[in-house]
CSV table of C-alpha atoms in Angstrom, one decimal:
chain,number,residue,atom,x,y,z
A,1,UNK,CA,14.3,17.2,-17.5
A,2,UNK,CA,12.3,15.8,-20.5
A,3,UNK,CA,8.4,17.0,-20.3
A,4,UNK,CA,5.7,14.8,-21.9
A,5,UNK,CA,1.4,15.5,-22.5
A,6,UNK,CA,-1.2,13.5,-20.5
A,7,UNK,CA,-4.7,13.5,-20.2
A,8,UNK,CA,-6.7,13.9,-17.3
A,9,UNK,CA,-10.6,12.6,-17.5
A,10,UNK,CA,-12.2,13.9,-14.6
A,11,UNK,CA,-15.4,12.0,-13.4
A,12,UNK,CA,-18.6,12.7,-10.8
A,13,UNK,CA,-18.8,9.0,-10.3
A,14,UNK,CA,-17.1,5.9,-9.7
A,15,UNK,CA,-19.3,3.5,-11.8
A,16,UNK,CA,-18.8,6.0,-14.6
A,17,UNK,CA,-14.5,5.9,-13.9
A,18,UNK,CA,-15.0,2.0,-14.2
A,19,UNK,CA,-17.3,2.6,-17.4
A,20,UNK,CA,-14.7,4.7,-18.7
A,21,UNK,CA,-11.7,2.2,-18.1
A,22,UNK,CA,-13.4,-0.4,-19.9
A,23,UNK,CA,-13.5,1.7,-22.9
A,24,UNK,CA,-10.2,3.2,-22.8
A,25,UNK,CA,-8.4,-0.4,-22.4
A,26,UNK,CA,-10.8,-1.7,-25.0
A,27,UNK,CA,-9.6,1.0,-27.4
A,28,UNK,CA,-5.9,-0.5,-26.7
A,29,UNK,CA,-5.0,2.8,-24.6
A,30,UNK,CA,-2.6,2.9,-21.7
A,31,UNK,CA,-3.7,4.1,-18.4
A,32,UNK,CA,-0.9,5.9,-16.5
A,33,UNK,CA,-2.9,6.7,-13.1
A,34,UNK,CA,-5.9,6.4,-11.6
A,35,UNK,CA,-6.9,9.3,-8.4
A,36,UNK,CA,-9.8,7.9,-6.7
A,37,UNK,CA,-11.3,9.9,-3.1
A,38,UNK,CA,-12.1,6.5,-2.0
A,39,UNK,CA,-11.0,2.9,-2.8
A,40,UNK,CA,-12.9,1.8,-5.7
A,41,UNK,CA,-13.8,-2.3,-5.3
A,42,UNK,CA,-12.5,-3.8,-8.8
A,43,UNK,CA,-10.3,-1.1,-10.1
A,44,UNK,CA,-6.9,-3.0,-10.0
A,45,UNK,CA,-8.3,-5.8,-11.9
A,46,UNK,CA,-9.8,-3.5,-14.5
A,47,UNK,CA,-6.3,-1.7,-14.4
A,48,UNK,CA,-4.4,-5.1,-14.7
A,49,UNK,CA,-2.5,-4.7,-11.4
A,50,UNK,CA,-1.1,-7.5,-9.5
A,51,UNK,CA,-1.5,-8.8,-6.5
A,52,UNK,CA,0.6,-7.2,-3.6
A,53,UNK,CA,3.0,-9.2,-1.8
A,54,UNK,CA,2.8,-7.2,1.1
A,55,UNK,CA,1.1,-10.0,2.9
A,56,UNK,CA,3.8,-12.2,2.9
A,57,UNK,CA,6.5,-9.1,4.2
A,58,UNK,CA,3.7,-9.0,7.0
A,59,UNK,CA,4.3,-13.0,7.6
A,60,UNK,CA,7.6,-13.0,7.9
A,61,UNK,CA,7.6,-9.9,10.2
A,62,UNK,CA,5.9,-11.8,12.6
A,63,UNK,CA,8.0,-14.5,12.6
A,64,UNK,CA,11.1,-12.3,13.3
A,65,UNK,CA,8.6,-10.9,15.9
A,66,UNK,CA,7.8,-14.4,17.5
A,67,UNK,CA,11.5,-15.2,17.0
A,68,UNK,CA,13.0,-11.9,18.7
A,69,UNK,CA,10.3,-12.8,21.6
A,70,UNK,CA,11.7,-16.4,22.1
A,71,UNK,CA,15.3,-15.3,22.3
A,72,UNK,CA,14.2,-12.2,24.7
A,73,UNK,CA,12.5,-14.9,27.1
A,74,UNK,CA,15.0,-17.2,26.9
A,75,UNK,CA,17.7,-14.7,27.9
A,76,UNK,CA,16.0,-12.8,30.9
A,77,UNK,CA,14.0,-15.8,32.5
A,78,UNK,CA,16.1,-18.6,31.8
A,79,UNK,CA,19.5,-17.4,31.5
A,80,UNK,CA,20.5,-14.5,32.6
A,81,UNK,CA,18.5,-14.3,35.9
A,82,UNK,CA,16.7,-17.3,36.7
A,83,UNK,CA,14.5,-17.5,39.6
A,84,UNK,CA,12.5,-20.0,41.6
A,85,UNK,CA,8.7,-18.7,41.1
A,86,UNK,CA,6.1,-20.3,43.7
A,87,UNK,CA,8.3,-23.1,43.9
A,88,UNK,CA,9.0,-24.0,40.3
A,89,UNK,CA,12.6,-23.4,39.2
A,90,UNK,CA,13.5,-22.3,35.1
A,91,UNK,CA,15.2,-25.1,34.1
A,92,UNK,CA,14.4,-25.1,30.7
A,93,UNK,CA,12.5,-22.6,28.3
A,94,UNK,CA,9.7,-25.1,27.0
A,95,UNK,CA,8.9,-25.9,30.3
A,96,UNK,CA,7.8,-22.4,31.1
A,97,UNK,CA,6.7,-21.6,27.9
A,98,UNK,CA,2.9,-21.1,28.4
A,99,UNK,CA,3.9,-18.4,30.7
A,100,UNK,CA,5.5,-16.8,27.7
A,101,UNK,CA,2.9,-17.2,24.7
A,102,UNK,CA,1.2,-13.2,25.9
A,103,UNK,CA,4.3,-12.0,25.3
A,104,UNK,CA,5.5,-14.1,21.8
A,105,UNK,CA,1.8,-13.3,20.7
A,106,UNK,CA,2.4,-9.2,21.8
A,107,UNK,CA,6.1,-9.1,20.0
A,108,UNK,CA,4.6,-11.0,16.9
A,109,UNK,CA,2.1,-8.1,16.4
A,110,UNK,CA,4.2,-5.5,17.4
A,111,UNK,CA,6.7,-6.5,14.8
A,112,UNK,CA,4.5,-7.1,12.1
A,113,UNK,CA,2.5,-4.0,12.3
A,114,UNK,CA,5.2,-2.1,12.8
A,115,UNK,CA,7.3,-2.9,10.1
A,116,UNK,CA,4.6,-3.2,7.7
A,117,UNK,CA,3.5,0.4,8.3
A,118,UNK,CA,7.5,1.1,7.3
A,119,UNK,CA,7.7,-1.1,4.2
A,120,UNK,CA,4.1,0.2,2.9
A,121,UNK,CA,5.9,4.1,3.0
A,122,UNK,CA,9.1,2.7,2.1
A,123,UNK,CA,7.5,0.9,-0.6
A,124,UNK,CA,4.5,3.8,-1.9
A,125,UNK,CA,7.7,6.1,-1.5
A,126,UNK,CA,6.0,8.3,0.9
A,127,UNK,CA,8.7,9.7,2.8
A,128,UNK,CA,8.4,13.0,5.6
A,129,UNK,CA,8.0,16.1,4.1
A,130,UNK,CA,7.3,14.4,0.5
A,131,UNK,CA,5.3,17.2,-1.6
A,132,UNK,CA,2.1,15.3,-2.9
A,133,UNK,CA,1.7,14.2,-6.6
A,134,UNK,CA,-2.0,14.6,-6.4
A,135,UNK,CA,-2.7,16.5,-10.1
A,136,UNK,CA,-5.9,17.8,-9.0
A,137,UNK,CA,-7.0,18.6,-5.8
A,138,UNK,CA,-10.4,18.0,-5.9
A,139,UNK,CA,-9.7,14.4,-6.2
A,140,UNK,CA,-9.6,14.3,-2.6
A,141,UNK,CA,-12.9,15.3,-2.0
A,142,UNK,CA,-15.3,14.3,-4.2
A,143,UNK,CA,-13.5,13.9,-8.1
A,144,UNK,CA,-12.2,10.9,-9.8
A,145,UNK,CA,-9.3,11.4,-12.2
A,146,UNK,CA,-8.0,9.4,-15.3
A,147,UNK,CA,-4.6,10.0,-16.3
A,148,UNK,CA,-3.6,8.9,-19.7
A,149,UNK,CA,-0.6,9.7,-21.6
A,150,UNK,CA,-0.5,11.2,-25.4
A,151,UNK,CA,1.6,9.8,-27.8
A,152,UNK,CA,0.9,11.8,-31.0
A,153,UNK,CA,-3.1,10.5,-30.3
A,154,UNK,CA,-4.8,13.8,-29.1
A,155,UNK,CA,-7.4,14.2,-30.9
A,156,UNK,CA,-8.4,10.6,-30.7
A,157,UNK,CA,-8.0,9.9,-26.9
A,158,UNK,CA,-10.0,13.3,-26.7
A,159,UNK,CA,-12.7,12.0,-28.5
A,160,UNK,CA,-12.9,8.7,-26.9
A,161,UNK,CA,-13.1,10.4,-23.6
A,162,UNK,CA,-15.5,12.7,-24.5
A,163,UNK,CA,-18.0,9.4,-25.0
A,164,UNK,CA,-17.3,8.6,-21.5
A,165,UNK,CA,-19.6,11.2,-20.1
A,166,UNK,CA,-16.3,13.1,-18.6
A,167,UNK,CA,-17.2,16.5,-16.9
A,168,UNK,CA,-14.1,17.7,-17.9
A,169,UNK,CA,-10.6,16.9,-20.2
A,170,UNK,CA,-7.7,18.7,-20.0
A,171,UNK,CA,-4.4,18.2,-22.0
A,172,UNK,CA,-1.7,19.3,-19.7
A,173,UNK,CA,2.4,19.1,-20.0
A,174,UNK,CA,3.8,16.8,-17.2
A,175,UNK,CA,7.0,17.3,-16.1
């Protein structure tokens, strides 16, 4: 198990955390992590993350979902046990399809919603009984936290963050 230092920045103040990743990139720096209490608006872009795909999982969830309700229609109104409603046989799916759009509209949500809640866990790795990686845990209440790691620069990241108005720097081993 190999260990390696990092640097965690703590901060009172989100426009201060996005001060101080503008002058940490600018100095050429690599930021490892960022633990935020709240979603902070422009913070990927400073961070040069890209866009998530997730959108298009949740597209083509739904058309499974829409699909999966076709099918299911199909089968058990037209196929497997068709009956003769008021007076108006099944003869063919598309003819009694606006009968069926509350139920392609419920499976298409269903699907999608469902399965994106999976693939965002599957995906953030956030399994059951997962311990958390949170490195501090005040960062869930009210502190924002920098993580930087230190590559035979400690004395000069330390210095660096020290001009970010940090309340407090710690140098910790990371296993």
């Amino acid at each position: 198990m190999s260990t390696n230092k990092v640097i965690h920045a703590l901060y009172n103040d989100d426009d201060v955390l996005m001060d101080a990743v503008k002058t940490v990139k600018e100095a050429n720096h690599h930021i490892e992590e960022v633990f935020t209490p709240f979603p902070v608006h422009g913070l990927d872009k400073l961070l040069g993350l890209p866009h998530t795909r997730l959108a298009i999982c949740a597209f083509i969830y739904g058309l499974c979902g829409l699909s999966f309700a076709i099918w299911m229609t199909n089968y058990m109104m037209i196929e497997d046990w068709p009956q003769d409603i008021g007076g108006k046989p099944n003869f063919a799916w598309i003819y009694n399809m606006p009968a069926f759009v509350p139920i392609m509209f419920e499976l298409t949500v269903f699907f999608a919603a469902h399965l994106m809640v999976i693939t965002f866990y599957m995906r953030s790795r956030l399994w059951p009984f997962k311990e958390a990686e949170n490195p501090d845990p005040r960062t869930t209440d009210d502190i924002f936290l920098m993580e930087i790691p230190v590559e035979d620069n400690e004395e000069e990241l330390t210095a660096l963050l020290n001009t970010t108005n940090a309340v407090e720097i710690k140098v910790i081993e990371k296993h």
